[in-house]
Short mmCIF file of C-alpha atoms in Angstrom, two decimals:
data_model
loop_
_atom_site.label_atom_id
_atom_site.label_comp_id
_atom_site.label_asym_id
_atom_site.label_seq_id
_atom_site.Cartn_x
_atom_site.Cartn_y
_atom_site.Cartn_z
CA UNK V 1 -31.83 -11.32 30.67
CA UNK V 2 -34.32 -10.04 33.17
CA UNK V 3 -36.07 -6.89 34.27
CA UNK V 4 -38.26 -6.04 37.16
CA UNK V 5 -40.74 -3.30 37.74
CA UNK V 6 -42.35 -2.08 40.93
CA UNK V 7 -44.60 0.71 42.10
CA UNK V 8 -43.41 3.45 44.40
CA UNK V 9 -45.75 3.18 47.39
CA UNK V 10 -47.58 5.97 49.19
CA UNK V 11 -47.02 8.83 46.77
CA UNK V 12 -49.36 11.48 48.21
CA UNK V 13 -51.92 13.42 46.17
CA UNK V 14 -49.82 15.82 44.13
CA UNK V 15 -50.47 19.57 44.31
CA UNK V 16 -49.08 22.48 42.33
CA UNK V 17 -45.45 23.12 43.23
CA UNK V 18 -44.83 19.68 44.72
CA UNK V 19 -41.35 18.22 44.21
CA UNK V 20 -42.15 14.82 42.64
CA UNK V 21 -38.46 13.87 42.50
CA UNK V 22 -38.11 14.21 46.29
CA UNK V 23 -41.30 12.24 46.90
CA UNK V 24 -39.90 9.40 44.78
CA UNK V 25 -36.44 9.43 46.36
CA UNK V 26 -37.88 9.44 49.91
CA UNK V 27 -39.92 6.33 49.14
CA UNK V 28 -37.56 4.09 47.18
CA UNK V 29 -33.87 3.35 46.68
CA UNK V 30 -32.91 4.45 43.22
CA UNK V 31 -30.12 2.55 41.44
CA UNK V 32 -27.99 3.37 38.43
CA UNK V 33 -29.79 2.78 35.12
CA UNK V 34 -33.24 2.73 36.74
CA UNK V 35 -35.98 3.98 34.45
CA UNK V 36 -38.40 6.10 36.46
CA UNK V 37 -41.81 5.99 34.80
CA UNK V 38 -44.21 8.76 35.84
CA UNK V 39 -47.88 9.23 34.89
CA UNK V 40 -48.34 12.57 33.13
CA UNK V 41 -51.32 13.40 35.37
CA UNK V 42 -49.15 14.02 38.42
CA UNK V 43 -46.59 15.91 36.36
CA UNK V 44 -49.36 18.20 35.13
CA UNK V 45 -50.63 18.67 38.66
CA UNK V 46 -47.20 19.53 40.03
CA UNK V 47 -46.74 21.99 37.16
CA UNK V 48 -50.13 23.56 37.87
CA UNK V 49 -51.57 22.63 34.47
CA UNK V 50 -55.14 22.31 35.66
CA UNK V 51 -57.91 24.42 34.18
CA UNK V 52 -61.66 24.86 34.50
CA UNK V 53 -64.27 24.68 31.77
CA UNK V 54 -66.08 27.65 33.23
CA UNK V 55 -63.13 29.86 32.34
CA UNK V 56 -63.43 29.04 28.62
CA UNK V 57 -65.57 30.50 25.83
CA UNK V 58 -66.41 28.20 22.90
CA UNK V 59 -66.01 29.39 19.31
CA UNK V 60 -68.50 28.45 16.57
CA UNK V 61 -66.15 25.73 15.39
CA UNK V 62 -66.03 24.17 18.85
CA UNK V 63 -69.83 24.35 19.12
CA UNK V 64 -70.28 22.63 15.76
CA UNK V 65 -67.96 19.73 16.70
CA UNK V 66 -69.35 19.49 20.24
CA UNK V 67 -72.84 19.15 18.83
CA UNK V 68 -71.86 16.09 16.77
CA UNK V 69 -70.01 14.49 19.68
CA UNK V 70 -72.46 15.53 22.42
CA UNK V 71 -69.65 17.08 24.40
CA UNK V 72 -69.44 20.36 26.27
CA UNK V 73 -68.45 23.00 23.64
CA UNK V 74 -66.00 24.50 26.12
CA UNK V 75 -64.27 21.14 26.43
CA UNK V 76 -63.97 20.93 22.64
CA UNK V 77 -62.60 24.48 22.67
CA UNK V 78 -59.93 23.36 25.13
CA UNK V 79 -59.00 20.54 22.76
CA UNK V 80 -58.83 22.87 19.73
CA UNK V 81 -56.69 25.35 21.67
CA UNK V 82 -54.06 22.64 22.16
CA UNK V 83 -54.18 21.15 18.66
CA UNK V 84 -52.11 21.67 15.58
CA UNK V 85 -54.59 19.71 13.41
CA UNK V 86 -57.93 17.95 13.86
CA UNK V 87 -57.61 14.58 12.07
CA UNK V 88 -61.07 13.21 12.91
CA UNK V 89 -64.05 15.18 14.28
CA UNK V 90 -66.52 12.33 14.59
CA UNK V 91 -67.13 9.66 15.95
CA UNK V 92 -63.94 10.39 17.88
CA UNK V 93 -62.10 13.67 18.31
CA UNK V 94 -58.60 12.75 17.15
CA UNK V 95 -56.05 15.53 16.99
CA UNK V 96 -52.38 16.20 16.65
CA UNK V 97 -51.28 18.34 19.58
CA UNK V 98 -48.93 21.29 19.21
CA UNK V 99 -46.28 18.92 20.54
CA UNK V 100 -46.71 16.41 17.68
CA UNK V 101 -48.58 13.76 19.69
CA UNK V 102 -51.65 12.25 17.98
CA UNK V 103 -54.34 11.38 20.51
CA UNK V 104 -57.99 11.59 21.42
CA UNK V 105 -59.13 14.96 22.86
CA UNK V 106 -55.56 16.32 23.01
CA UNK V 107 -54.87 14.12 26.02
CA UNK V 108 -56.98 16.31 28.31
CA UNK V 109 -57.78 14.20 31.34
CA UNK V 110 -60.75 14.39 33.68
CA UNK V 111 -59.77 11.31 35.70
CA UNK V 112 -58.00 11.59 39.04
CA UNK V 113 -58.43 15.39 39.22
CA UNK V 114 -60.54 17.61 41.49
CA UNK V 115 -64.14 18.02 40.44
CA UNK V 116 -64.66 20.80 37.91
CA UNK V 117 -61.03 20.68 36.87
CA UNK V 118 -59.31 19.16 33.86
CA UNK V 119 -55.65 18.23 33.49
CA UNK V 120 -53.58 19.20 30.48
CA UNK V 121 -50.72 17.11 29.23
CA UNK V 122 -47.43 18.78 30.14
CA UNK V 123 -46.77 21.28 27.33
CA UNK V 124 -43.09 20.37 27.02
CA UNK V 125 -42.99 16.78 28.30
CA UNK V 126 -39.30 16.22 27.51
CA UNK V 127 -38.51 19.22 29.69
CA UNK V 128 -40.82 17.91 32.43
CA UNK V 129 -39.07 14.52 32.30
CA UNK V 130 -35.69 16.27 32.30
CA UNK V 131 -36.48 18.51 35.27
CA UNK V 132 -37.57 15.55 37.39
CA UNK V 133 -34.74 13.33 36.14
CA UNK V 134 -32.01 15.88 36.86
CA UNK V 135 -33.43 16.46 40.32
CA UNK V 136 -33.47 12.70 41.07
CA UNK V 137 -29.86 12.44 39.90
CA UNK V 138 -28.90 15.43 42.07
CA UNK V 139 -30.55 13.89 45.16
CA UNK V 140 -29.32 10.33 44.65
CA UNK V 141 -26.07 10.70 42.72
CA UNK V 142 -27.29 7.93 40.39
CA UNK V 143 -27.59 8.02 36.60
CA UNK V 144 -31.17 7.31 35.60
CA UNK V 145 -33.71 7.76 32.82
CA UNK V 146 -37.25 9.13 33.05
CA UNK V 147 -40.32 8.40 30.93
CA UNK V 148 -43.49 10.48 31.35
CA UNK V 149 -46.52 8.45 30.24
CA UNK V 150 -50.10 8.75 29.18
CA UNK V 151 -52.59 6.11 28.02
CA UNK V 152 -53.61 6.01 24.38
CA UNK V 153 -55.88 4.05 22.10
CA UNK V 154 -54.54 2.65 18.85
CA UNK V 155 -55.57 1.85 15.31
CA UNK V 156 -57.51 -1.33 14.51
CA UNK V 157 -57.63 -2.65 18.06
CA UNK V 158 -59.72 -2.04 21.15
CA UNK V 159 -58.06 -0.90 24.36
CA UNK V 160 -55.56 1.64 25.61
CA UNK V 161 -51.93 1.07 26.46
CA UNK V 162 -49.43 3.11 28.39
CA UNK V 163 -47.30 5.17 26.00
CA UNK V 164 -44.42 7.60 26.38
CA UNK V 165 -45.07 11.33 25.94
CA UNK V 166 -41.77 12.67 27.26
CA UNK V 167 -38.31 11.22 27.96
CA UNK V 168 -35.05 12.03 29.74
CA UNK V 169 -31.75 10.23 28.98
CA UNK V 170 -33.32 7.48 26.90
CA UNK V 171 -33.92 7.27 23.15
CA UNK V 172 -37.55 6.31 22.49
CA UNK V 173 -36.42 4.17 19.56
CA UNK V 174 -33.79 1.45 19.70
CA UNK V 175 -32.14 0.95 16.37
CA UNK V 176 -31.28 -2.60 15.32
CA UNK V 177 -30.26 -1.47 11.84
CA UNK V 178 -27.47 -3.53 10.35
CA UNK V 179 -27.68 -6.21 13.04
CA UNK V 180 -28.01 -9.79 11.92
CA UNK V 181 -30.57 -12.37 12.79
CA UNK V 182 -29.92 -15.92 13.99
CA UNK V 183 -29.09 -16.99 10.43
CA UNK V 184 -26.84 -14.06 9.60
CA UNK V 185 -29.36 -12.17 7.46
CA UNK V 186 -29.70 -8.42 7.93
CA UNK V 187 -32.77 -7.70 10.04
CA UNK V 188 -35.82 -6.12 8.48
CA UNK V 189 -37.36 -4.96 11.76
CA UNK V 190 -34.87 -2.32 12.71
CA UNK V 191 -36.58 0.15 15.00
CA UNK V 192 -38.00 -0.93 18.34
CA UNK V 193 -40.20 1.55 20.19
CA UNK V 194 -38.68 0.85 23.59
CA UNK V 195 -40.07 3.90 25.40
CA UNK V 196 -43.62 2.83 24.56
CA UNK V 197 -42.89 -0.76 25.53
CA UNK V 198 -41.54 0.40 28.89
CA UNK V 199 -44.54 2.72 29.37
CA UNK V 200 -46.87 -0.20 28.63
CA UNK V 201 -45.05 -2.46 31.09
CA UNK V 202 -45.31 0.22 33.78
CA UNK V 203 -48.98 0.75 33.01
CA UNK V 204 -49.67 -2.88 33.97
CA UNK V 205 -48.73 -1.87 37.51
CA UNK V 206 -50.04 1.70 37.60
CA UNK V 207 -53.69 0.73 37.31
CA UNK V 208 -56.40 3.15 36.31
CA UNK V 209 -58.75 2.96 39.25
CA UNK V 210 -58.64 4.30 42.80
CA UNK V 211 -55.71 2.01 43.59
CA UNK V 212 -53.63 3.94 41.07
CA UNK V 213 -49.86 4.13 41.42
CA UNK V 214 -48.45 7.06 39.42
CA UNK V 215 -44.77 6.09 39.64
CA UNK V 216 -43.14 2.81 38.60
CA UNK V 217 -39.45 1.95 38.61
CA UNK V 218 -38.24 -0.33 35.80
CA UNK V 219 -34.90 -1.96 36.60
CA UNK V 220 -32.55 -4.28 34.74
CA UNK V 221 -32.59 -2.78 31.25
CA UNK V 222 -29.39 -1.11 30.08
CA UNK V 223 -31.00 1.54 27.93
CA UNK V 224 -29.76 4.81 29.37
CA UNK V 225 -28.32 7.26 26.84
CA UNK V 226 -26.78 10.71 27.06
CA UNK V 227 -29.74 12.32 25.36
CA UNK V 228 -33.13 11.57 23.87
CA UNK V 229 -36.34 13.33 22.82
CA UNK V 230 -39.85 12.06 22.33
CA UNK V 231 -39.85 13.80 18.96
CA UNK V 232 -37.53 11.12 17.57
CA UNK V 233 -40.59 8.87 17.62
CA UNK V 234 -43.12 10.96 15.73
CA UNK V 235 -43.48 10.01 12.09
CA UNK V 236 -42.78 12.71 9.54
CA UNK V 237 -45.75 14.13 7.61
CA UNK V 238 -44.45 12.79 4.33
CA UNK V 239 -44.40 9.17 5.49
CA UNK V 240 -47.72 9.07 7.28
CA UNK V 241 -50.21 7.15 5.16
CA UNK V 242 -52.80 6.91 7.94
CA UNK V 243 -52.93 10.67 8.43
CA UNK V 244 -53.37 10.99 4.69
CA UNK V 245 -56.27 8.54 4.83
CA UNK V 246 -57.98 10.41 7.64
CA UNK V 247 -57.59 13.71 5.82
CA UNK V 248 -59.07 12.29 2.63
CA UNK V 249 -62.00 11.02 4.67
CA UNK V 250 -62.82 14.46 5.99
CA UNK V 251 -63.04 15.68 2.39
CA UNK V 252 -65.53 13.01 1.28
CA UNK R 1 -47.10 -4.04 43.23
CA UNK R 2 -44.32 -5.58 41.25
CA UNK R 3 -43.66 -7.81 38.31
CA UNK R 4 -40.59 -9.40 36.91
CA UNK R 5 -39.76 -10.80 33.54
CA UNK R 6 -36.91 -13.02 32.44
CA UNK R 7 -35.80 -14.88 29.35
CA UNK R 8 -35.72 -18.66 29.18
CA UNK R 9 -32.08 -19.45 28.39
CA UNK R 10 -30.70 -21.85 25.80
CA UNK R 11 -33.86 -22.60 23.83
CA UNK R 12 -32.43 -24.49 20.82
CA UNK R 13 -33.23 -23.70 17.19
CA UNK R 14 -36.81 -24.89 16.74
CA UNK R 15 -37.65 -27.42 13.99
CA UNK R 16 -40.96 -28.75 12.75
CA UNK R 17 -42.55 -31.07 15.31
CA UNK R 18 -40.54 -29.75 18.27
CA UNK R 19 -42.33 -29.68 21.62
CA UNK R 20 -41.84 -26.06 22.70
CA UNK R 21 -43.65 -26.64 26.00
CA UNK R 22 -41.14 -29.32 27.05
CA UNK R 23 -38.20 -27.15 26.03
CA UNK R 24 -39.52 -24.36 28.25
CA UNK R 25 -40.28 -26.58 31.24
CA UNK R 26 -36.85 -28.23 31.11
CA UNK R 27 -35.16 -24.85 31.27
CA UNK R 28 -37.13 -22.92 33.90
CA UNK R 29 -39.29 -23.41 36.99
CA UNK R 30 -42.81 -22.43 36.09
CA UNK R 31 -45.03 -21.01 38.88
CA UNK R 32 -48.77 -20.52 39.16
CA UNK R 33 -50.00 -17.44 37.29
CA UNK R 34 -46.86 -17.16 35.20
CA UNK R 35 -47.48 -15.65 31.78
CA UNK R 36 -45.39 -17.49 29.21
CA UNK R 37 -44.69 -15.17 26.29
CA UNK R 38 -43.58 -16.89 23.08
CA UNK R 39 -42.41 -15.32 19.80
CA UNK R 40 -44.67 -16.44 16.95
CA UNK R 41 -41.64 -17.30 14.80
CA UNK R 42 -40.78 -20.38 16.85
CA UNK R 43 -44.44 -21.40 17.06
CA UNK R 44 -44.64 -21.25 13.27
CA UNK R 45 -41.46 -23.28 12.96
CA UNK R 46 -42.67 -25.98 15.36
CA UNK R 47 -45.95 -26.12 13.45
CA UNK R 48 -44.11 -26.41 10.15
CA UNK R 49 -45.50 -23.18 8.74
CA UNK R 50 -42.50 -22.40 6.59
CA UNK R 51 -42.81 -21.98 2.84
CA UNK R 52 -40.64 -21.14 -0.14
CA UNK R 53 -41.13 -18.39 -2.68
CA UNK R 54 -40.11 -20.71 -5.50
CA UNK R 55 -43.24 -22.80 -4.86
CA UNK R 56 -45.54 -19.83 -5.57
CA UNK R 57 -46.94 -18.37 -8.79
CA UNK R 58 -47.85 -14.67 -8.79
CA UNK R 59 -51.19 -13.46 -10.17
CA UNK R 60 -51.49 -10.24 -12.18
CA UNK R 61 -52.72 -8.44 -9.07
CA UNK R 62 -49.65 -9.51 -7.12
CA UNK R 63 -47.38 -8.42 -9.99
CA UNK R 64 -49.04 -5.00 -10.15
CA UNK R 65 -48.57 -4.37 -6.42
CA UNK R 66 -45.08 -5.86 -6.37
CA UNK R 67 -44.04 -3.49 -9.13
CA UNK R 68 -45.05 -0.45 -7.07
CA UNK R 69 -43.32 -1.75 -3.95
CA UNK R 70 -40.26 -3.26 -5.69
CA UNK R 71 -40.91 -6.58 -4.01
CA UNK R 72 -40.82 -10.12 -5.37
CA UNK R 73 -44.28 -10.73 -6.94
CA UNK R 74 -44.35 -14.20 -5.36
CA UNK R 75 -43.86 -12.63 -1.95
CA UNK R 76 -46.78 -10.27 -2.60
CA UNK R 77 -48.81 -13.29 -3.73
CA UNK R 78 -48.08 -14.99 -0.40
CA UNK R 79 -49.34 -11.87 1.40
CA UNK R 80 -52.53 -11.72 -0.71
CA UNK R 81 -53.19 -15.43 -0.11
CA UNK R 82 -53.32 -14.77 3.64
CA UNK R 83 -55.32 -11.53 3.54
CA UNK R 84 -58.96 -10.75 3.95
CA UNK R 85 -58.47 -7.17 2.73
CA UNK R 86 -55.64 -5.00 1.43
CA UNK R 87 -55.94 -1.66 3.25
CA UNK R 88 -52.91 0.06 1.71
CA UNK R 89 -50.91 -1.10 -1.35
CA UNK R 90 -48.29 1.63 -1.39
CA UNK R 91 -45.97 2.90 0.15
CA UNK R 92 -46.57 0.06 2.61
CA UNK R 93 -48.47 -3.19 2.09
CA UNK R 94 -50.96 -3.08 4.97
CA UNK R 95 -53.50 -5.89 5.11
CA UNK R 96 -56.06 -7.47 7.38
CA UNK R 97 -55.25 -11.16 7.66
CA UNK R 98 -57.91 -13.86 7.53
CA UNK R 99 -57.53 -13.96 11.30
CA UNK R 100 -58.52 -10.28 11.77
CA UNK R 101 -55.03 -8.99 12.50
CA UNK R 102 -54.04 -5.77 10.69
CA UNK R 103 -50.34 -5.73 9.87
CA UNK R 104 -47.69 -5.10 7.26
CA UNK R 105 -47.18 -7.94 4.74
CA UNK R 106 -49.56 -10.30 6.60
CA UNK R 107 -46.91 -10.83 9.25
CA UNK R 108 -44.81 -12.99 6.95
CA UNK R 109 -41.33 -13.06 8.44
CA UNK R 110 -38.00 -13.54 6.74
CA UNK R 111 -35.91 -13.00 9.87
CA UNK R 112 -34.52 -15.87 11.88
CA UNK R 113 -35.52 -18.50 9.30
CA UNK R 114 -33.44 -20.71 6.99
CA UNK R 115 -32.34 -19.07 3.75
CA UNK R 116 -34.94 -19.28 1.01
CA UNK R 117 -37.73 -19.87 3.50
CA UNK R 118 -40.38 -17.56 4.93
CA UNK R 119 -42.36 -17.99 8.15
CA UNK R 120 -46.13 -17.60 8.29
CA UNK R 121 -47.90 -16.39 11.36
CA UNK R 122 -49.67 -19.32 13.04
CA UNK R 123 -53.05 -19.60 11.27
CA UNK R 124 -55.01 -20.08 14.50
CA UNK R 125 -52.80 -18.39 17.09
CA UNK R 126 -55.24 -18.84 19.99
CA UNK R 127 -55.14 -22.57 19.34
CA UNK R 128 -51.34 -22.49 19.13
CA UNK R 129 -51.20 -20.67 22.47
CA UNK R 130 -53.69 -23.13 23.93
CA UNK R 131 -51.83 -26.20 22.75
CA UNK R 132 -48.58 -25.02 24.30
CA UNK R 133 -50.30 -23.72 27.45
CA UNK R 134 -52.19 -26.94 28.13
CA UNK R 135 -49.03 -28.95 27.63
CA UNK R 136 -47.08 -26.73 30.07
CA UNK R 137 -49.88 -27.14 32.63
CA UNK R 138 -49.85 -30.91 32.08
CA UNK R 139 -46.07 -31.11 32.61
CA UNK R 140 -45.85 -28.74 35.57
CA UNK R 141 -49.25 -29.01 37.28
CA UNK R 142 -49.32 -25.18 37.43
CA UNK R 143 -52.00 -22.82 36.14
CA UNK R 144 -50.52 -20.44 33.65
CA UNK R 145 -51.33 -18.13 30.75
CA UNK R 146 -49.68 -17.97 27.32
CA UNK R 147 -49.29 -15.05 24.92
CA UNK R 148 -47.96 -15.63 21.40
CA UNK R 149 -46.37 -12.43 20.08
CA UNK R 150 -45.27 -10.70 16.95
CA UNK R 151 -43.80 -7.23 16.38
CA UNK R 152 -45.89 -4.56 14.71
CA UNK R 153 -45.64 -0.97 13.61
CA UNK R 154 -48.30 1.51 14.62
CA UNK R 155 -50.07 4.60 13.40
CA UNK R 156 -48.45 8.04 13.65
CA UNK R 157 -45.26 6.85 15.32
CA UNK R 158 -42.00 5.29 14.22
CA UNK R 159 -40.96 1.92 15.58
CA UNK R 160 -42.31 -1.53 16.24
CA UNK R 161 -43.50 -2.95 19.54
CA UNK R 162 -44.21 -6.48 20.68
CA UNK R 163 -47.92 -7.25 20.38
CA UNK R 164 -50.11 -10.24 21.14
CA UNK R 165 -51.42 -12.35 18.25
CA UNK R 166 -52.77 -15.31 20.25
CA UNK R 167 -53.65 -15.95 23.91
CA UNK R 168 -54.42 -18.78 26.33
CA UNK R 169 -56.18 -18.24 29.68
CA UNK R 170 -55.88 -14.46 29.64
CA UNK R 171 -58.26 -11.82 28.31
CA UNK R 172 -56.38 -9.43 26.03
CA UNK R 173 -58.43 -6.53 27.40
CA UNK R 174 -58.80 -5.64 31.08
CA UNK R 175 -62.05 -3.86 31.70
CA UNK R 176 -62.03 -1.05 34.26
CA UNK R 177 -65.60 -0.06 33.41
CA UNK R 178 -67.55 1.27 36.38
CA UNK R 179 -64.45 1.58 38.55
CA UNK R 180 -63.81 4.90 40.20
CA UNK R 181 -60.78 7.12 40.09
CA UNK R 182 -58.98 8.66 43.07
CA UNK R 183 -61.71 11.29 43.42
CA UNK R 184 -64.66 8.93 43.08
CA UNK R 185 -65.50 9.81 39.46
CA UNK R 186 -66.35 7.01 37.04
CA UNK R 187 -63.31 6.34 34.87
CA UNK R 188 -63.34 7.26 31.22
CA UNK R 189 -60.45 5.01 30.21
CA UNK R 190 -62.06 1.65 30.74
CA UNK R 191 -60.29 -0.87 28.54
CA UNK R 192 -56.62 -1.63 29.01
CA UNK R 193 -54.90 -3.69 26.34
CA UNK R 194 -52.96 -5.84 28.81
CA UNK R 195 -51.94 -8.59 26.39
CA UNK R 196 -50.21 -6.05 24.15
CA UNK R 197 -48.59 -4.36 27.15
CA UNK R 198 -47.24 -7.72 28.33
CA UNK R 199 -46.06 -8.57 24.82
CA UNK R 200 -44.27 -5.22 24.66
CA UNK R 201 -42.62 -5.78 28.04
CA UNK R 202 -41.42 -9.23 26.93
CA UNK R 203 -40.14 -7.80 23.66
CA UNK R 204 -37.74 -5.57 25.61
CA UNK R 205 -35.97 -8.78 26.63
CA UNK R 206 -36.45 -10.89 23.49
CA UNK R 207 -34.32 -8.69 21.27
CA UNK R 208 -34.40 -8.85 17.51
CA UNK R 209 -30.85 -9.65 16.65
CA UNK R 210 -28.74 -12.78 16.89
CA UNK R 211 -28.94 -12.68 20.67
CA UNK R 212 -32.67 -13.28 20.38
CA UNK R 213 -34.59 -15.00 23.16
CA UNK R 214 -37.91 -16.36 21.89
CA UNK R 215 -39.47 -17.13 25.30
CA UNK R 216 -39.96 -14.77 28.24
CA UNK R 217 -41.71 -15.51 31.55
CA UNK R 218 -43.66 -12.61 33.09
CA UNK R 219 -44.33 -13.15 36.80
CA UNK R 220 -46.23 -11.23 39.46
CA UNK R 221 -49.34 -10.14 37.58
CA UNK R 222 -52.59 -11.76 38.65
CA UNK R 223 -54.25 -11.73 35.28
CA UNK R 224 -55.06 -15.39 34.57
CA UNK R 225 -58.64 -16.06 33.49
CA UNK R 226 -60.57 -19.20 32.60
CA UNK R 227 -60.78 -18.23 28.97
CA UNK R 228 -59.72 -15.56 26.50
CA UNK R 229 -59.35 -15.00 22.75
CA UNK R 230 -57.30 -12.53 20.76
CA UNK R 231 -60.45 -11.70 18.81
CA UNK R 232 -61.81 -9.80 21.83
CA UNK R 233 -59.25 -7.15 20.93
CA UNK R 234 -60.01 -6.56 17.25
CA UNK R 235 -62.18 -3.53 16.60
CA UNK R 236 -65.46 -4.13 14.81
CA UNK R 237 -65.72 -2.88 11.21
CA UNK R 238 -68.44 -0.41 12.10
CA UNK R 239 -66.31 1.41 14.67
CA UNK R 240 -63.09 1.58 12.73
CA UNK R 241 -62.58 5.12 11.49
CA UNK R 242 -58.98 4.54 10.46
CA UNK R 243 -59.88 1.64 8.17
CA UNK R 244 -62.56 3.87 6.66
CA UNK R 245 -59.95 6.54 6.05
CA UNK R 246 -57.56 4.13 4.36
CA UNK R 247 -60.32 2.78 2.13
CA UNK R 248 -61.36 6.26 1.08
CA UNK R 249 -57.73 6.97 0.22
CA UNK R 250 -57.54 4.03 -2.17
CA UNK R 251 -60.54 5.45 -4.03
CA UNK R 252 -59.02 8.91 -4.54
#
């Protein structure tokens, strides 16, 4: 088995209203079963999801948290506005967004955006992935998948990895349930987080610095499905021992 | 930029004492800067790190935990024997191993091993990676990197991904500190967990079932360094808010 992954070259700076799908198709030959991996920053830009701190007014709650973290209270307000629950206030601001994604600062990004502006995550990232994916399929006549990515830290270990925040025509989890191992025993590891693995692979090529490539094509994996939602990947409240731990901490 | 990744075909069942490096070199042409990704299961087998439950005697502590989890008390004893700290006893058995790796059940694996046997993680996985890496370099005359992998769950999300547990001639973290983004601002995301991203990419090809491929070559990334240890990636106690949360939970 093999796969390859490559960056789409010369994607211009994305502005509100830009047609990302066309930009991609003009710059690369898409094949059937390609997985088109797109950094959420450019999706947000194309969707016009930029905002300015100066347009926000901080509540007392935002001021209190901002004081502990030495952040701009208006920035904290922006995070609170997008969050379903604050899991940790200090030393990191870890929240669950309205979309179910647990991340630092609600994924608000101040990298690779115009000065004074901040970039939201797409508010419905599956829809964003779907809009771009359907348009690529319309232009090329090929059947593809799309993964919209962000970078995220993780528990217990230093460093961020690329992760999936929205998908089109791929299930984020591959289920090995019932399959047998080399010795014929039923496998214990049954759920592989393929969308995050693909996002991480793409992130190796995207780069973070001023040589950044926001679009990567992953080819060779036969993982396309007829449907798929990022929400299949989020753990249910009942099962989540780590959330429970963080909540108990805030009560100490 | 591009990368490609492919499985090494026809690796035989590994037995104690087998020379994994030779098996790899006989079956593929290694190039400079290749990253050789190897599933920890076969490393453990070659190193003879298999053990049997029937050789173990469970302590009272192991019996108490096993009762809650409905596991064999001797299995729980094996986990405790390899753990520095138990972070969660129930509903999952989450521990920090003596090596600093936080994982379920100390990474003890009962997939792809002979019946009645269990596979330990390599006890010094950097050394395991180094031994195999040096031998591949000796055979081929090429300069390469090695990543020994396992699969791991993660916080907040369903599913396992491939992760690095030991490295040779690659830093697990790529530091972007001080680099500038597209607009000339200093980047906030500064540490990319490249070893885990590479392990995840390889895991897409390794598979979990009876078509498993335990060795994947990742080519095209210029990430080789003169040194590197998996311990660079483990978060220090002081910084780890999630561990703190889990400990506070066990005291409730």
